[in-house]
Amino acid sequence: MLLLLILPVFLYTASAHAFKFEEVVDKAKALAEGKYEPPPEVPGFLRDLDYQEYQAIRFNPEASLWREGRSRFQVMMVPPGNFYTHAVKLNEIDADGVHPIQFDRTAYSFPTSDLAKRIPADLGHAGFKLTYPLGAGTEQNQFLVFAGASYFRGVGARNRFGISARGIAVDTGLPSGEEFPSFVEFWLERPGAGSDRMRVYGLLNGPRFTIQTVC
């Protein structure tokens, strides 16, 4: 596989821990040198949810990461299901080190009790949404979303969400078929209290490309 480096630095903060971008690069190199293994899919009953059924699964904003602190940034999780067919590893970087962000069923509401009972305790997340008070008040506004495949979208203050984007798309429109390397892991660096900047590291992997990014 080919190894690519992408550095769209549009959010920045001082490091909360001695975690370096080179650690993501090393992971990408190891993936690029080995045989491609697609990420494990979530259970079929989740993949088979139609759009409306999936949209009825709601993350509770009260369970947002960093809500208990004084950070102006908060993190809402995205559940797997429908076209989000696999989980993504999410990690938090803070002053104590790097910690996996665990899946918690109680952070979600489900449209039926039957569906809620079938959700595995270790299901994982399909991605995340960053929120920040873009207005003059304290209301948290979604401004950056990473979810599924290489999908992401962002919005600035006083703007509206428009067309989404992809980290990379390979052979789009060609008869041979398109390829969209998937985000497989993220590291979210916890910003300091009152900070208006933060940093996110991402790792994408696909049959022909392995990509690391920091933003």
mmCIF file of C-alpha atoms in Angstrom:
data_model
loop_
_atom_site.group_PDB
_atom_site.id
_atom_site.type_symbol
_atom_site.label_atom_id
_atom_site.label_comp_id
_atom_site.label_asym_id
_atom_site.label_seq_id
_atom_site.Cartn_x
_atom_site.Cartn_y
_atom_site.Cartn_z
ATOM 1 C CA MET A 1 0.000 0.000 0.000
ATOM 2 C CA LEU A 2 0.996 3.618 -0.494
ATOM 3 C CA LEU A 3 1.586 5.824 2.545
ATOM 4 C CA LEU A 4 0.333 9.422 2.374
ATOM 5 C CA LEU A 5 0.758 12.306 4.798
ATOM 6 C CA ILE A 6 -1.938 14.980 5.107
ATOM 7 C CA LEU A 7 -1.505 18.013 7.362
ATOM 8 C CA PRO A 8 -4.579 20.291 7.199
ATOM 9 C CA VAL A 9 -3.831 22.174 10.422
ATOM 10 C CA PHE A 10 -6.876 24.313 11.153
ATOM 11 C CA LEU A 11 -7.141 23.645 14.903
ATOM 12 C CA TYR A 12 -4.136 23.911 17.179
ATOM 13 C CA THR A 13 -3.291 23.806 20.852
ATOM 14 C CA ALA A 14 -0.315 23.126 23.044
ATOM 15 C CA SER A 15 0.215 19.415 23.664
ATOM 16 C CA ALA A 16 -1.638 18.074 26.688
ATOM 17 C CA HIS A 17 0.716 15.104 26.849
ATOM 18 C CA ALA A 18 3.892 13.926 25.167
ATOM 19 C CA PHE A 19 1.898 12.339 22.343
ATOM 20 C CA LYS A 20 3.446 13.100 18.976
ATOM 21 C CA PHE A 21 2.222 12.938 15.411
ATOM 22 C CA GLU A 22 5.107 10.561 14.712
ATOM 23 C CA GLU A 23 3.249 7.914 16.727
ATOM 24 C CA VAL A 24 0.387 8.081 14.229
ATOM 25 C CA VAL A 25 2.909 7.988 11.377
ATOM 26 C CA ASP A 26 4.468 4.830 12.823
ATOM 27 C CA LYS A 27 1.045 3.169 13.007
ATOM 28 C CA ALA A 28 0.363 4.131 9.408
ATOM 29 C CA LYS A 29 3.708 2.733 8.273
ATOM 30 C CA ALA A 30 3.008 -0.575 10.007
ATOM 31 C CA LEU A 31 -0.391 -0.806 8.291
ATOM 32 C CA ALA A 32 1.078 0.128 4.904
ATOM 33 C CA GLU A 33 3.760 -2.559 5.178
ATOM 34 C CA GLY A 34 1.307 -5.308 6.098
ATOM 35 C CA LYS A 35 -1.590 -7.012 4.376
ATOM 36 C CA TYR A 36 -4.731 -4.911 4.307
ATOM 37 C CA GLU A 37 -7.373 -6.071 6.773
ATOM 38 C CA PRO A 38 -10.766 -4.351 6.569
ATOM 39 C CA PRO A 39 -12.183 -3.214 9.914
ATOM 40 C CA PRO A 40 -14.641 -5.661 11.485
ATOM 41 C CA GLU A 41 -18.265 -4.893 10.679
ATOM 42 C CA VAL A 42 -20.863 -4.211 13.336
ATOM 43 C CA PRO A 43 -23.705 -6.762 13.726
ATOM 44 C CA GLY A 44 -25.970 -7.209 10.725
ATOM 45 C CA PHE A 45 -29.104 -5.975 12.486
ATOM 46 C CA LEU A 46 -27.424 -2.556 12.825
ATOM 47 C CA ARG A 47 -26.220 -2.481 9.218
ATOM 48 C CA ASP A 48 -29.752 -3.376 8.114
ATOM 49 C CA LEU A 49 -31.344 -0.383 9.825
ATOM 50 C CA ASP A 50 -32.937 1.972 7.325
ATOM 51 C CA TYR A 51 -32.146 5.681 7.406
ATOM 52 C CA GLN A 52 -35.085 6.672 9.599
ATOM 53 C CA GLU A 53 -34.484 3.830 12.064
ATOM 54 C CA TYR A 54 -30.852 4.789 12.366
ATOM 55 C CA GLN A 55 -31.625 8.494 12.791
ATOM 56 C CA ALA A 56 -33.916 7.586 15.688
ATOM 57 C CA ILE A 57 -30.832 6.532 17.696
ATOM 58 C CA ARG A 58 -29.849 9.651 19.632
ATOM 59 C CA PHE A 59 -26.730 10.508 21.591
ATOM 60 C CA ASN A 60 -27.477 12.322 24.844
ATOM 61 C CA PRO A 61 -25.623 15.690 24.837
ATOM 62 C CA GLU A 62 -25.428 15.445 28.640
ATOM 63 C CA ALA A 63 -22.998 12.552 28.097
ATOM 64 C CA SER A 64 -20.637 14.607 25.917
ATOM 65 C CA LEU A 65 -16.929 14.205 26.573
ATOM 66 C CA TRP A 66 -15.423 17.136 28.573
ATOM 67 C CA ARG A 67 -18.846 18.469 29.540
ATOM 68 C CA GLU A 68 -17.953 18.191 33.222
ATOM 69 C CA GLY A 69 -14.889 20.447 32.846
ATOM 70 C CA ARG A 70 -14.419 24.032 31.776
ATOM 71 C CA SER A 71 -13.463 23.194 28.199
ATOM 72 C CA ARG A 72 -15.447 25.098 25.588
ATOM 73 C CA PHE A 73 -15.066 22.091 23.297
ATOM 74 C CA GLN A 74 -17.217 19.017 23.825
ATOM 75 C CA VAL A 75 -17.428 15.704 21.967
ATOM 76 C CA MET A 76 -20.632 13.914 20.978
ATOM 77 C CA MET A 77 -20.357 10.324 19.752
ATOM 78 C CA VAL A 78 -21.837 8.888 16.551
ATOM 79 C CA PRO A 79 -23.367 5.381 16.752
ATOM 80 C CA PRO A 80 -22.591 2.673 14.173
ATOM 81 C CA GLY A 81 -25.407 1.448 11.953
ATOM 82 C CA ASN A 82 -26.979 1.885 8.523
ATOM 83 C CA PHE A 83 -24.150 3.104 6.246
ATOM 84 C CA TYR A 84 -21.718 3.382 9.202
ATOM 85 C CA THR A 85 -20.777 -0.277 9.058
ATOM 86 C CA HIS A 86 -17.784 -0.447 11.386
ATOM 87 C CA ALA A 87 -16.606 1.097 14.621
ATOM 88 C CA VAL A 88 -13.726 3.564 14.846
ATOM 89 C CA LYS A 89 -11.220 3.626 17.700
ATOM 90 C CA LEU A 90 -11.439 6.905 19.627
ATOM 91 C CA ASN A 91 -8.765 8.017 22.077
ATOM 92 C CA GLU A 92 -8.471 10.974 24.420
ATOM 93 C CA ILE A 93 -5.122 12.639 25.084
ATOM 94 C CA ASP A 94 -4.899 14.466 28.405
ATOM 95 C CA ALA A 95 -2.291 15.371 30.993
ATOM 96 C CA ASP A 96 -2.224 11.754 32.230
ATOM 97 C CA GLY A 97 -1.676 10.109 28.865
ATOM 98 C CA VAL A 98 -3.708 8.459 26.122
ATOM 99 C CA HIS A 99 -6.964 6.714 27.031
ATOM 100 C CA PRO A 100 -9.507 4.855 24.870
ATOM 101 C CA ILE A 101 -12.956 6.454 24.794
ATOM 102 C CA GLN A 102 -15.196 3.578 25.798
ATOM 103 C CA PHE A 103 -18.616 2.893 24.346
ATOM 104 C CA ASP A 104 -21.501 3.408 26.779
ATOM 105 C CA ARG A 105 -24.984 2.232 25.809
ATOM 106 C CA THR A 106 -26.560 4.490 28.415
ATOM 107 C CA ALA A 107 -25.289 7.540 26.521
ATOM 108 C CA TYR A 108 -27.756 6.751 23.716
ATOM 109 C CA SER A 109 -31.513 6.570 23.438
ATOM 110 C CA PHE A 110 -32.967 3.941 21.113
ATOM 111 C CA PRO A 111 -36.325 3.953 19.322
ATOM 112 C CA THR A 112 -37.370 0.580 20.769
ATOM 113 C CA SER A 113 -36.492 -1.415 23.869
ATOM 114 C CA ASP A 114 -35.871 -4.463 21.667
ATOM 115 C CA LEU A 115 -33.156 -2.647 19.738
ATOM 116 C CA ALA A 116 -31.612 -1.312 22.950
ATOM 117 C CA LYS A 117 -31.339 -4.840 24.373
ATOM 118 C CA ARG A 118 -29.507 -6.088 21.280
ATOM 119 C CA ILE A 119 -26.764 -3.441 21.374
ATOM 120 C CA PRO A 120 -23.424 -5.051 22.370
ATOM 121 C CA ALA A 121 -21.776 -3.515 25.417
ATOM 122 C CA ASP A 122 -18.522 -3.160 23.459
ATOM 123 C CA LEU A 123 -20.059 -1.943 20.174
ATOM 124 C CA GLY A 124 -17.863 1.138 19.777
ATOM 125 C CA HIS A 125 -18.462 4.443 18.017
ATOM 126 C CA ALA A 126 -18.694 5.237 14.294
ATOM 127 C CA GLY A 127 -17.163 8.682 14.778
ATOM 128 C CA PHE A 128 -17.688 11.908 16.659
ATOM 129 C CA LYS A 129 -19.042 15.458 16.489
ATOM 130 C CA LEU A 130 -17.147 18.389 17.949
ATOM 131 C CA THR A 131 -19.224 21.152 19.513
ATOM 132 C CA TYR A 132 -18.286 24.687 20.547
ATOM 133 C CA PRO A 133 -20.258 27.835 21.465
ATOM 134 C CA LEU A 134 -20.045 29.624 18.115
ATOM 135 C CA GLY A 135 -22.457 32.348 19.212
ATOM 136 C CA ALA A 136 -22.295 34.894 21.976
ATOM 137 C CA GLY A 137 -23.863 32.573 24.546
ATOM 138 C CA THR A 138 -22.923 29.185 25.969
ATOM 139 C CA GLU A 139 -25.008 26.961 23.645
ATOM 140 C CA GLN A 140 -22.903 24.172 22.158
ATOM 141 C CA ASN A 141 -22.988 24.145 18.327
ATOM 142 C CA GLN A 142 -21.831 21.263 16.150
ATOM 143 C CA PHE A 143 -19.048 22.484 13.871
ATOM 144 C CA LEU A 144 -16.988 19.442 12.869
ATOM 145 C CA VAL A 145 -18.094 15.854 12.188
ATOM 146 C CA PHE A 146 -16.053 12.773 11.353
ATOM 147 C CA ALA A 147 -18.151 9.650 10.748
ATOM 148 C CA GLY A 148 -17.994 6.566 8.590
ATOM 149 C CA ALA A 149 -15.556 5.820 5.765
ATOM 150 C CA SER A 150 -13.548 9.004 5.113
ATOM 151 C CA TYR A 151 -16.518 11.332 5.526
ATOM 152 C CA PHE A 152 -16.200 14.645 7.313
ATOM 153 C CA ARG A 153 -17.773 18.077 7.276
ATOM 154 C CA GLY A 154 -17.138 21.359 9.041
ATOM 155 C CA VAL A 155 -18.729 24.757 9.440
ATOM 156 C CA GLY A 156 -17.579 28.152 10.646
ATOM 157 C CA ALA A 157 -19.302 30.729 12.825
ATOM 158 C CA ARG A 158 -22.322 32.331 11.104
ATOM 159 C CA ASN A 159 -22.155 29.666 8.356
ATOM 160 C CA ARG A 160 -24.335 26.658 7.546
ATOM 161 C CA PHE A 161 -23.329 23.078 6.927
ATOM 162 C CA GLY A 162 -23.008 22.512 3.195
ATOM 163 C CA ILE A 163 -21.570 19.711 1.091
ATOM 164 C CA SER A 164 -19.609 17.028 2.923
ATOM 165 C CA ALA A 165 -16.081 15.972 2.010
ATOM 166 C CA ARG A 166 -13.829 12.922 2.168
ATOM 167 C CA GLY A 167 -10.311 12.533 3.469
ATOM 168 C CA ILE A 168 -9.453 10.851 0.186
ATOM 169 C CA ALA A 169 -11.318 9.186 -2.687
ATOM 170 C CA VAL A 170 -9.563 6.853 -5.120
ATOM 171 C CA ASP A 171 -10.509 6.242 -8.759
ATOM 172 C CA THR A 172 -13.790 8.112 -8.534
ATOM 173 C CA GLY A 173 -15.944 7.646 -11.619
ATOM 174 C CA LEU A 174 -13.733 4.936 -13.127
ATOM 175 C CA PRO A 175 -15.152 1.618 -14.366
ATOM 176 C CA SER A 176 -12.707 -0.229 -12.091
ATOM 177 C CA GLY A 177 -14.658 0.997 -9.082
ATOM 178 C CA GLU A 178 -14.177 3.655 -6.423
ATOM 179 C CA GLU A 179 -12.256 3.244 -3.189
ATOM 180 C CA PHE A 180 -12.756 5.218 0.009
ATOM 181 C CA PRO A 181 -10.151 4.474 2.690
ATOM 182 C CA SER A 182 -11.820 4.441 6.084
ATOM 183 C CA PHE A 183 -11.015 6.388 9.211
ATOM 184 C CA VAL A 184 -10.001 3.652 11.644
ATOM 185 C CA GLU A 185 -8.642 5.613 14.631
ATOM 186 C CA PHE A 186 -8.680 9.115 16.120
ATOM 187 C CA TRP A 187 -6.854 10.824 18.964
ATOM 188 C CA LEU A 188 -8.592 13.868 20.500
ATOM 189 C CA GLU A 189 -6.319 16.165 22.466
ATOM 190 C CA ARG A 190 -8.141 17.702 25.405
ATOM 191 C CA PRO A 191 -7.830 21.503 25.219
ATOM 192 C CA GLY A 192 -7.091 23.644 28.223
ATOM 193 C CA ALA A 193 -9.841 25.418 30.129
ATOM 194 C CA GLY A 194 -11.206 28.298 28.079
ATOM 195 C CA SER A 195 -9.088 27.451 25.020
ATOM 196 C CA ASP A 196 -10.507 28.224 21.574
ATOM 197 C CA ARG A 197 -8.219 25.732 19.825
ATOM 198 C CA MET A 198 -7.704 21.973 19.914
ATOM 199 C CA ARG A 199 -6.003 19.241 17.937
ATOM 200 C CA VAL A 200 -7.290 16.017 16.374
ATOM 201 C CA TYR A 201 -5.142 13.233 14.895
ATOM 202 C CA GLY A 202 -6.674 10.809 12.408
ATOM 203 C CA LEU A 203 -5.660 7.558 10.704
ATOM 204 C CA LEU A 204 -7.236 6.280 7.483
ATOM 205 C CA ASN A 205 -6.616 2.857 5.999
ATOM 206 C CA GLY A 206 -7.653 1.199 2.743
ATOM 207 C CA PRO A 207 -6.544 -1.500 0.281
ATOM 208 C CA ARG A 208 -4.152 0.876 -1.517
ATOM 209 C CA PHE A 209 -3.654 3.852 0.801
ATOM 210 C CA THR A 210 -2.805 4.437 4.442
ATOM 211 C CA ILE A 211 -3.053 8.073 5.504
ATOM 212 C CA GLN A 212 -2.365 9.984 8.701
ATOM 213 C CA THR A 213 -3.597 13.489 9.373
ATOM 214 C CA VAL A 214 -3.568 16.130 12.086
ATOM 215 C CA CYS A 215 -6.019 19.014 12.257
#
